[in-house]
Short mmCIF file of C-alpha atoms and ligand atoms in Angstrom, two decimals:
data_model
loop_
_atom_site.label_atom_id
_atom_site.label_comp_id
_atom_site.label_asym_id
_atom_site.label_seq_id
_atom_site.Cartn_x
_atom_site.Cartn_y
_atom_site.Cartn_z
CA MET A 1 -8.70 26.00 20.13
CA LYS A 2 -7.80 22.76 21.87
CA THR A 3 -5.22 20.54 20.17
CA HIS A 4 -6.21 16.89 20.15
CA ASN A 5 -3.15 14.67 20.39
CA PHE A 6 -3.47 11.47 18.32
CA SER A 7 0.30 10.93 18.11
CA ALA A 8 1.49 7.30 17.92
CA GLY A 9 4.40 7.90 20.26
CA PRO A 10 5.75 9.71 22.15
CA ALA A 11 2.12 10.34 22.86
CA VAL A 12 -0.56 11.93 24.98
CA LEU A 13 -0.15 11.67 28.77
CA PRO A 14 -2.52 12.54 31.60
CA GLN A 15 -2.44 16.31 32.18
CA ILE A 16 -2.01 15.76 35.92
CA ALA A 17 1.07 13.58 35.32
CA ILE A 18 2.65 16.31 33.20
CA GLU A 19 1.82 19.04 35.73
CA ASN A 20 3.17 17.07 38.67
CA THR A 21 6.34 16.24 36.73
CA ALA A 22 6.80 19.92 35.93
CA LYS A 23 6.45 20.76 39.63
CA ALA A 24 8.90 18.03 40.66
CA ILE A 25 11.42 19.28 38.11
CA LEU A 26 11.25 22.69 39.77
CA ASP A 27 11.20 21.40 43.34
CA LEU A 28 10.72 17.81 44.46
CA ASN A 29 8.60 17.47 47.61
CA GLY A 30 9.61 20.96 48.75
CA ILE A 31 13.25 19.91 49.34
CA GLY A 32 14.53 22.88 47.37
CA LEU A 33 16.10 20.65 44.72
CA SER A 34 14.93 19.43 41.35
CA LEU A 35 13.95 15.82 40.63
CA ILE A 36 16.63 15.88 37.93
CA GLU A 37 19.49 17.14 40.10
CA ILE A 38 19.42 14.68 42.99
CA SER A 39 20.98 11.25 43.40
CA HIS A 40 18.96 8.31 42.16
CA ARG A 41 19.97 6.69 45.46
CA SER A 42 18.54 9.52 47.55
CA LYS A 43 15.58 8.78 49.83
CA ASP A 44 13.40 11.11 47.79
CA PHE A 45 14.01 9.27 44.55
CA GLU A 46 13.88 5.84 46.15
CA ALA A 47 10.36 6.68 47.30
CA VAL A 48 9.46 7.55 43.69
CA ILE A 49 10.66 4.31 42.12
CA ASN A 50 9.26 2.20 44.95
CA GLU A 51 5.86 3.80 44.55
CA ALA A 52 6.01 3.12 40.80
CA PHE A 53 6.80 -0.56 41.44
CA ALA A 54 4.02 -0.87 44.02
CA LEU A 55 1.41 0.81 41.84
CA MET A 56 2.26 -1.32 38.81
CA LYS A 57 2.13 -4.48 40.91
CA GLU A 58 -1.25 -3.44 42.28
CA LEU A 59 -2.80 -2.33 38.97
CA LEU A 60 -1.73 -5.49 37.10
CA ASP A 61 -2.13 -7.77 40.09
CA ILE A 62 1.37 -9.12 39.41
CA PRO A 63 1.88 -12.43 41.24
CA GLU A 64 4.83 -13.19 43.52
CA GLY A 65 7.97 -14.36 41.75
CA TYR A 66 8.15 -11.48 39.26
CA HIS A 67 10.34 -8.37 39.12
CA ILE A 68 9.58 -5.01 37.55
CA LEU A 69 12.38 -3.02 35.94
CA PHE A 70 12.75 0.44 34.42
CA LEU A 71 15.70 0.41 32.05
CA GLY A 72 17.18 2.49 29.25
CA GLY A 73 17.53 1.47 25.63
CA GLY A 74 13.93 1.28 24.50
CA ALA A 75 11.96 -1.73 23.33
CA SER A 76 14.46 -1.99 20.47
CA THR A 77 17.23 -2.99 22.89
CA GLN A 78 14.95 -5.69 24.31
CA PHE A 79 14.66 -7.17 20.81
CA ALA A 80 18.30 -8.24 21.23
CA THR A 81 18.43 -8.70 25.02
CA VAL A 82 15.66 -11.32 24.97
CA PRO A 83 17.39 -13.78 22.60
CA MET A 84 20.82 -12.98 24.06
CA ASN A 85 19.60 -14.23 27.42
CA PHE A 86 17.11 -16.90 26.49
CA LEU A 87 17.66 -18.34 23.00
CA LYS A 88 19.41 -21.65 23.62
CA THR A 89 18.22 -24.04 20.89
CA LYS A 90 15.24 -22.46 19.19
CA ALA A 91 13.03 -19.40 19.48
CA ALA A 92 9.51 -19.01 18.03
CA TYR A 93 8.12 -15.67 16.83
CA LEU A 94 4.79 -14.39 15.51
CA GLU A 95 5.37 -11.94 12.65
CA THR A 96 2.66 -9.30 12.85
CA GLY A 97 4.42 -6.16 11.69
CA VAL A 98 7.57 -4.11 11.41
CA TRP A 99 8.34 -4.23 15.15
CA ALA A 100 7.93 -8.02 15.21
CA LYS A 101 10.24 -8.26 12.18
CA LYS A 102 12.87 -6.22 13.98
CA ALA A 103 12.64 -8.54 16.98
CA ILE A 104 12.99 -11.56 14.66
CA LYS A 105 16.04 -10.06 12.97
CA GLU A 106 17.82 -9.70 16.32
CA ALA A 107 16.89 -13.24 17.42
CA LYS A 108 18.39 -14.67 14.22
CA GLY A 109 21.72 -13.27 15.27
CA PHE A 110 21.68 -15.53 18.34
CA GLY A 111 20.38 -18.82 16.91
CA ASN A 112 17.62 -20.83 15.30
CA THR A 113 14.57 -18.59 14.97
CA VAL A 114 11.26 -19.95 13.68
CA VAL A 115 8.51 -17.67 12.40
CA VAL A 116 5.39 -19.70 13.29
CA ALA A 117 3.01 -17.48 11.31
CA SER A 118 3.03 -14.16 9.50
CA SER A 119 0.48 -11.70 8.19
CA ALA A 120 3.00 -10.12 5.80
CA ASP A 121 0.94 -11.46 2.85
CA LYS A 122 -1.72 -8.79 3.51
CA ASN A 123 0.53 -5.99 4.77
CA PHE A 124 -0.05 -7.05 8.41
CA THR A 125 -3.75 -6.16 8.40
CA TYR A 126 -4.69 -9.15 10.55
CA ILE A 127 -3.46 -11.32 13.42
CA PRO A 128 -2.67 -14.87 12.19
CA LYS A 129 -4.68 -17.73 13.67
CA GLY A 130 -4.41 -21.52 13.74
CA TYR A 131 -0.63 -21.76 13.87
CA GLU A 132 1.38 -24.23 15.88
CA ILE A 133 3.99 -23.23 18.41
CA PRO A 134 6.90 -25.73 18.47
CA LYS A 135 6.92 -27.50 21.83
CA ASP A 136 10.70 -27.48 21.95
CA ALA A 137 11.09 -23.71 21.56
CA ASP A 138 12.80 -21.85 24.40
CA TYR A 139 10.11 -19.19 24.20
CA PHE A 140 7.37 -17.77 21.98
CA HIS A 141 7.52 -14.03 21.23
CA ILE A 142 4.50 -11.93 20.31
CA THR A 143 3.81 -8.24 19.72
CA THR A 144 0.46 -7.63 21.43
CA ASN A 145 -0.30 -4.38 19.62
CA ASN A 146 0.99 -3.53 16.17
CA THR A 147 1.26 0.23 16.43
CA ILE A 148 1.77 0.83 12.72
CA TYR A 149 -1.03 -1.39 11.36
CA GLY A 150 -3.65 -1.05 14.10
CA THR A 151 -4.00 -4.73 14.94
CA GLU A 152 -3.98 -6.16 18.44
CA ILE A 153 -3.95 -9.46 20.34
CA ARG A 154 -6.37 -8.36 23.04
CA TYR A 155 -6.25 -11.44 25.24
CA ASP A 156 -3.64 -13.41 27.15
CA MET A 157 -3.00 -16.53 25.12
CA ASP A 158 -2.07 -19.99 26.31
CA SER A 159 1.31 -21.04 25.03
CA PRO A 160 2.96 -24.47 25.42
CA VAL A 161 6.31 -22.71 25.88
CA PRO A 162 7.25 -19.58 27.89
CA LEU A 163 5.46 -16.55 26.45
CA ILE A 164 7.26 -13.22 25.90
CA ALA A 165 5.43 -10.09 24.77
CA ASP A 166 6.38 -6.72 23.39
CA MET A 167 3.53 -4.66 24.88
CA SER A 168 4.97 -1.26 23.98
CA SER A 169 1.74 0.21 22.68
CA ASP A 170 -1.04 -1.44 24.68
CA PHE A 171 0.54 -1.96 28.09
CA LEU A 172 -1.91 -1.04 30.88
CA SER A 173 -4.77 -0.55 28.40
CA ARG A 174 -6.62 -3.54 29.86
CA PRO A 175 -6.34 -6.00 32.76
CA THR A 176 -3.60 -8.50 31.88
CA ASP A 177 -2.98 -11.95 33.32
CA VAL A 178 0.75 -11.51 33.95
CA SER A 179 1.03 -15.16 35.06
CA LYS A 180 0.61 -16.20 31.40
CA TYR A 181 3.90 -14.47 30.51
CA VAL A 182 7.50 -14.94 31.57
CA LEU A 183 8.52 -11.55 30.23
CA ILE A 184 6.64 -8.41 29.20
CA TYR A 185 8.50 -5.37 27.92
CA GLY A 186 8.03 -2.14 26.05
CA GLY A 187 8.99 1.46 25.58
CA ALA A 188 7.14 3.74 28.00
CA GLN A 189 6.50 6.44 25.43
CA LYS A 190 3.36 4.99 23.85
CA ASN A 191 1.00 4.55 26.75
CA ILE A 192 2.58 5.06 30.18
CA GLY A 193 5.17 7.81 30.21
CA PRO A 194 7.77 9.87 28.39
CA ALA A 195 10.48 8.46 26.13
CA GLY A 196 13.59 7.23 27.90
CA ALA A 197 12.27 4.43 30.09
CA THR A 198 11.76 0.80 29.10
CA PHE A 199 9.51 -1.28 31.34
CA VAL A 200 10.18 -4.97 31.92
CA ILE A 201 8.20 -7.47 33.97
CA ILE A 202 10.13 -10.71 34.30
CA LYS A 203 9.45 -14.02 36.01
CA ASP A 204 12.33 -14.94 38.32
CA ASP A 205 12.55 -18.67 37.64
CA PHE A 206 12.62 -18.06 33.87
CA MET A 207 15.19 -15.29 34.22
CA ASN A 208 17.61 -17.55 36.01
CA LYS A 209 17.80 -20.09 33.17
CA ILE A 210 20.02 -18.10 30.85
CA ALA A 211 21.81 -19.25 27.71
CA ASP A 212 25.37 -20.46 27.91
CA ARG A 213 27.07 -17.54 26.19
CA HIS A 214 28.85 -14.41 27.32
CA ILE A 215 26.23 -11.85 28.27
CA PRO A 216 27.58 -8.40 29.15
CA THR A 217 26.62 -7.34 32.68
CA MET A 218 24.28 -4.56 31.56
CA PHE A 219 22.35 -6.96 29.32
CA LYS A 220 21.67 -9.57 31.99
CA TYR A 221 18.23 -9.16 33.51
CA SER A 222 19.47 -10.55 36.83
CA THR A 223 21.96 -7.66 37.11
CA HIS A 224 19.04 -5.26 37.27
CA THR A 225 16.58 -7.32 39.33
CA ALA A 226 19.27 -7.84 41.99
CA GLU A 227 19.64 -4.08 42.38
CA GLY A 228 15.99 -2.98 42.26
CA SER A 229 16.52 -1.47 38.81
CA MET A 230 19.35 0.66 40.26
CA PHE A 231 22.43 -1.18 39.01
CA ASN A 232 23.21 1.96 37.10
CA THR A 233 21.41 5.30 36.95
CA PRO A 234 17.85 4.64 35.83
CA PRO A 235 15.84 7.16 33.75
CA VAL A 236 14.74 9.18 36.77
CA MET A 237 12.50 11.77 35.14
CA PRO A 238 10.51 9.30 33.00
CA ILE A 239 10.08 7.03 36.05
CA PHE A 240 8.55 9.95 37.96
CA THR A 241 6.04 10.60 35.18
CA ILE A 242 5.24 6.87 34.94
CA LYS A 243 4.55 6.87 38.67
CA GLU A 244 2.17 9.82 38.21
CA THR A 245 0.45 8.06 35.27
CA LEU A 246 -0.01 4.94 37.39
CA LYS A 247 -1.52 7.07 40.17
CA TRP A 248 -3.91 8.55 37.63
CA LEU A 249 -4.87 5.06 36.39
CA LYS A 250 -5.57 3.97 39.94
CA SER A 251 -7.69 7.06 40.64
CA LEU A 252 -9.80 6.28 37.57
CA GLY A 253 -10.62 2.88 39.00
CA GLY A 254 -7.82 0.74 37.58
CA LEU A 255 -7.42 -1.28 34.42
CA LYS A 256 -10.98 -2.64 34.18
CA THR A 257 -12.30 0.90 34.04
CA MET A 258 -9.53 1.93 31.67
CA GLU A 259 -10.40 -0.92 29.33
CA LYS A 260 -14.08 0.05 29.36
CA ILE A 261 -13.18 3.63 28.44
CA ASN A 262 -10.78 2.43 25.72
CA ILE A 263 -13.50 0.20 24.23
CA GLU A 264 -15.96 3.10 24.23
CA LYS A 265 -13.48 5.44 22.53
CA ALA A 266 -12.46 2.93 19.87
CA SER A 267 -16.04 1.80 19.18
CA ILE A 268 -17.36 5.24 18.39
CA LEU A 269 -14.47 5.91 16.03
CA TYR A 270 -14.69 2.52 14.28
CA ASP A 271 -18.47 3.04 13.93
CA ALA A 272 -17.86 6.40 12.33
CA ILE A 273 -15.35 4.85 9.91
CA ASP A 274 -17.62 1.92 9.06
CA SER A 275 -20.62 4.14 8.38
CA SER A 276 -18.66 6.67 6.32
CA LYS A 277 -18.97 6.98 2.54
CA VAL A 278 -15.47 8.47 2.35
CA PHE A 279 -13.30 6.58 4.86
CA THR A 280 -12.62 2.89 5.34
CA GLY A 281 -10.65 0.94 7.97
CA THR A 282 -7.49 -0.96 7.01
CA ALA A 283 -7.30 -3.71 9.68
CA GLU A 284 -9.56 -6.77 9.57
CA LYS A 285 -12.42 -6.31 12.00
CA ASP A 286 -11.56 -9.20 14.33
CA SER A 287 -7.96 -7.97 14.63
CA ARG A 288 -8.67 -4.29 15.27
CA SER A 289 -6.65 -2.44 17.88
CA LEU A 290 -8.15 -0.26 20.59
CA MET A 291 -4.99 1.83 20.64
CA ASN A 292 -4.16 2.70 17.01
CA ILE A 293 -7.04 3.12 14.63
CA CYS A 294 -5.94 3.07 11.00
CA PHE A 295 -8.13 4.23 8.13
CA VAL A 296 -7.78 5.47 4.57
CA MET A 297 -9.87 7.24 1.94
CA LYS A 298 -12.01 4.93 -0.16
CA PRO A 299 -10.43 4.63 -3.65
CA GLU A 300 -12.95 7.03 -5.23
CA TYR A 301 -11.91 9.74 -2.75
CA ALA A 302 -8.18 8.95 -2.73
CA GLU A 303 -7.20 12.38 -4.05
CA LYS A 304 -8.88 14.03 -1.02
CA GLU A 305 -6.33 12.68 1.44
CA GLU A 306 -4.22 15.84 1.64
CA ALA A 307 -7.33 17.98 1.84
CA PHE A 308 -8.59 16.01 4.82
CA LEU A 309 -5.23 16.27 6.61
CA THR A 310 -5.25 20.04 6.11
CA PHE A 311 -8.88 20.32 7.24
CA ALA A 312 -8.28 18.13 10.31
CA LYS A 313 -5.27 20.24 11.24
CA SER A 314 -7.39 23.38 11.02
CA LYS A 315 -9.79 21.73 13.51
CA GLY A 316 -7.01 21.04 16.02
CA MET A 317 -6.27 17.40 15.17
CA SER A 318 -2.58 16.55 15.64
CA GLY A 319 -0.70 13.39 14.69
CA ILE A 320 -3.32 11.68 12.50
CA LYS A 321 -1.17 11.11 9.43
CA GLY A 322 -0.79 7.36 8.90
CA HIS A 323 2.57 5.58 8.99
CA ARG A 324 4.25 5.61 5.58
CA SER A 325 3.88 1.82 5.24
CA VAL A 326 0.07 1.98 5.54
CA GLY A 327 -0.71 5.51 4.32
CA GLY A 328 -3.93 7.36 5.08
CA PHE A 329 -4.60 8.13 8.70
CA ARG A 330 -3.90 6.73 12.12
CA ALA A 331 -5.62 7.95 15.26
CA SER A 332 -3.82 6.70 18.35
CA THR A 333 -6.33 6.50 21.17
CA TYR A 334 -4.06 5.68 24.10
CA ASN A 335 -5.26 5.66 27.72
CA ALA A 336 -4.76 9.37 28.29
CA LEU A 337 -6.58 10.52 25.15
CA PRO A 338 -9.93 11.92 26.32
CA LYS A 339 -13.17 10.70 24.72
CA GLU A 340 -13.89 14.33 23.76
CA SER A 341 -10.87 14.22 21.45
CA VAL A 342 -12.22 11.13 19.70
CA GLN A 343 -15.61 12.83 19.37
CA ALA A 344 -13.93 15.93 17.96
CA LEU A 345 -12.20 13.81 15.31
CA ILE A 346 -15.48 12.11 14.40
CA ASP A 347 -17.20 15.51 14.09
CA CYS A 348 -14.34 16.69 11.92
CA MET A 349 -14.60 13.61 9.65
CA LYS A 350 -18.37 14.12 9.28
CA GLU A 351 -18.00 17.80 8.53
CA PHE A 352 -15.40 17.02 5.88
CA GLU A 353 -17.65 14.39 4.36
CA ARG A 354 -20.55 16.83 4.14
CA SER A 355 -18.34 19.38 2.41
CA LEU A 356 -17.55 17.04 -0.52
C1 LIG B 1 7.45 1.95 19.26
C2 LIG B 1 7.54 0.48 19.35
C3 LIG B 1 8.78 -0.17 19.52
C4 LIG B 1 10.10 0.57 19.56
O1 LIG B 1 10.25 1.18 20.78
P1 LIG B 1 11.58 2.00 21.14
O2 LIG B 1 11.36 2.25 22.60
O3 LIG B 1 11.58 3.24 20.31
O4 LIG B 1 12.74 1.13 20.87
C5 LIG B 1 8.77 -1.54 19.64
N1 LIG B 1 7.63 -2.24 19.58
C6 LIG B 1 6.43 -1.65 19.41
C7 LIG B 1 5.19 -2.48 19.37
C8 LIG B 1 6.35 -0.27 19.29
O5 LIG B 1 5.17 0.33 19.13
#
């Protein structure tokens, strides 16, 4: 029986990316050495990271004047690095979930941090609208996809101040107008690669206007952009897998095609939830994510939750238990999750429903 991987992260990756990584770990390009036992400054690895940069630039159509980085530390380190570098007088944040709250907490340690709007009043089941971004803020920080709650900002907003986005869980799920952002970051392990690499896309002229405080060398973006993301040893193995994932994305037809597939996958699952007598979605419809689809049992079936998890497991569904702060179920439908897996989950939900 096939196992369908709905894990929220680390998560499903293209089979071809995993296979090619496995081969490179055994022998990179037939050089008789492993990807993970050669210098990051060797020609063979330089070709890997340069191809990853080039593919990302091509897929996202990144304009001139931006740098791409692959760093360590995860998105969680960026929560602090962003305000450390750029919070001078005031930072503005949109509070849309636990990850946004963690970013806000770090910013507060560096200065005046304004939460322009929050959806905490309804357990983050929607994306706030109609808020005002202070014109004198150094930057405005958003979380484009709220992995835990299944809500998403699925467009590139206009902001009166420099826009910074944590795109950990929807990066490369759709075409993105990078020119609207001064900084995009995230952990690779949700949608583009294995754990261990953090991607950053940063606009040069924003990067150079740093706050007047001591910033340790490793936490300055310019340290890394000046060295092509090789100031210190980068996460070589994850970067290889990212490169393979980017190649796979390109072979599919790029981000427009990927978005179309993601919409198809999410629509059939949301339709199944909306037409079910047993299940119901948790996020407000106009805020729904294409990447993390959260649903629960309707109150009258609440005691069937464990039974459904057991049944789904017996049908090969993995990783569908919801986050503890939402409960119920969460199906993560990242880029590499095949439509057949979504269909298998729908069939499993229907079969369970019929058995009640
Ligand atoms: C998972 C996640 C993070 C944390 O990422 P780490 O790489 O584990 O630090 C941050 N933001 C969002 C939106 C996430 O989904």
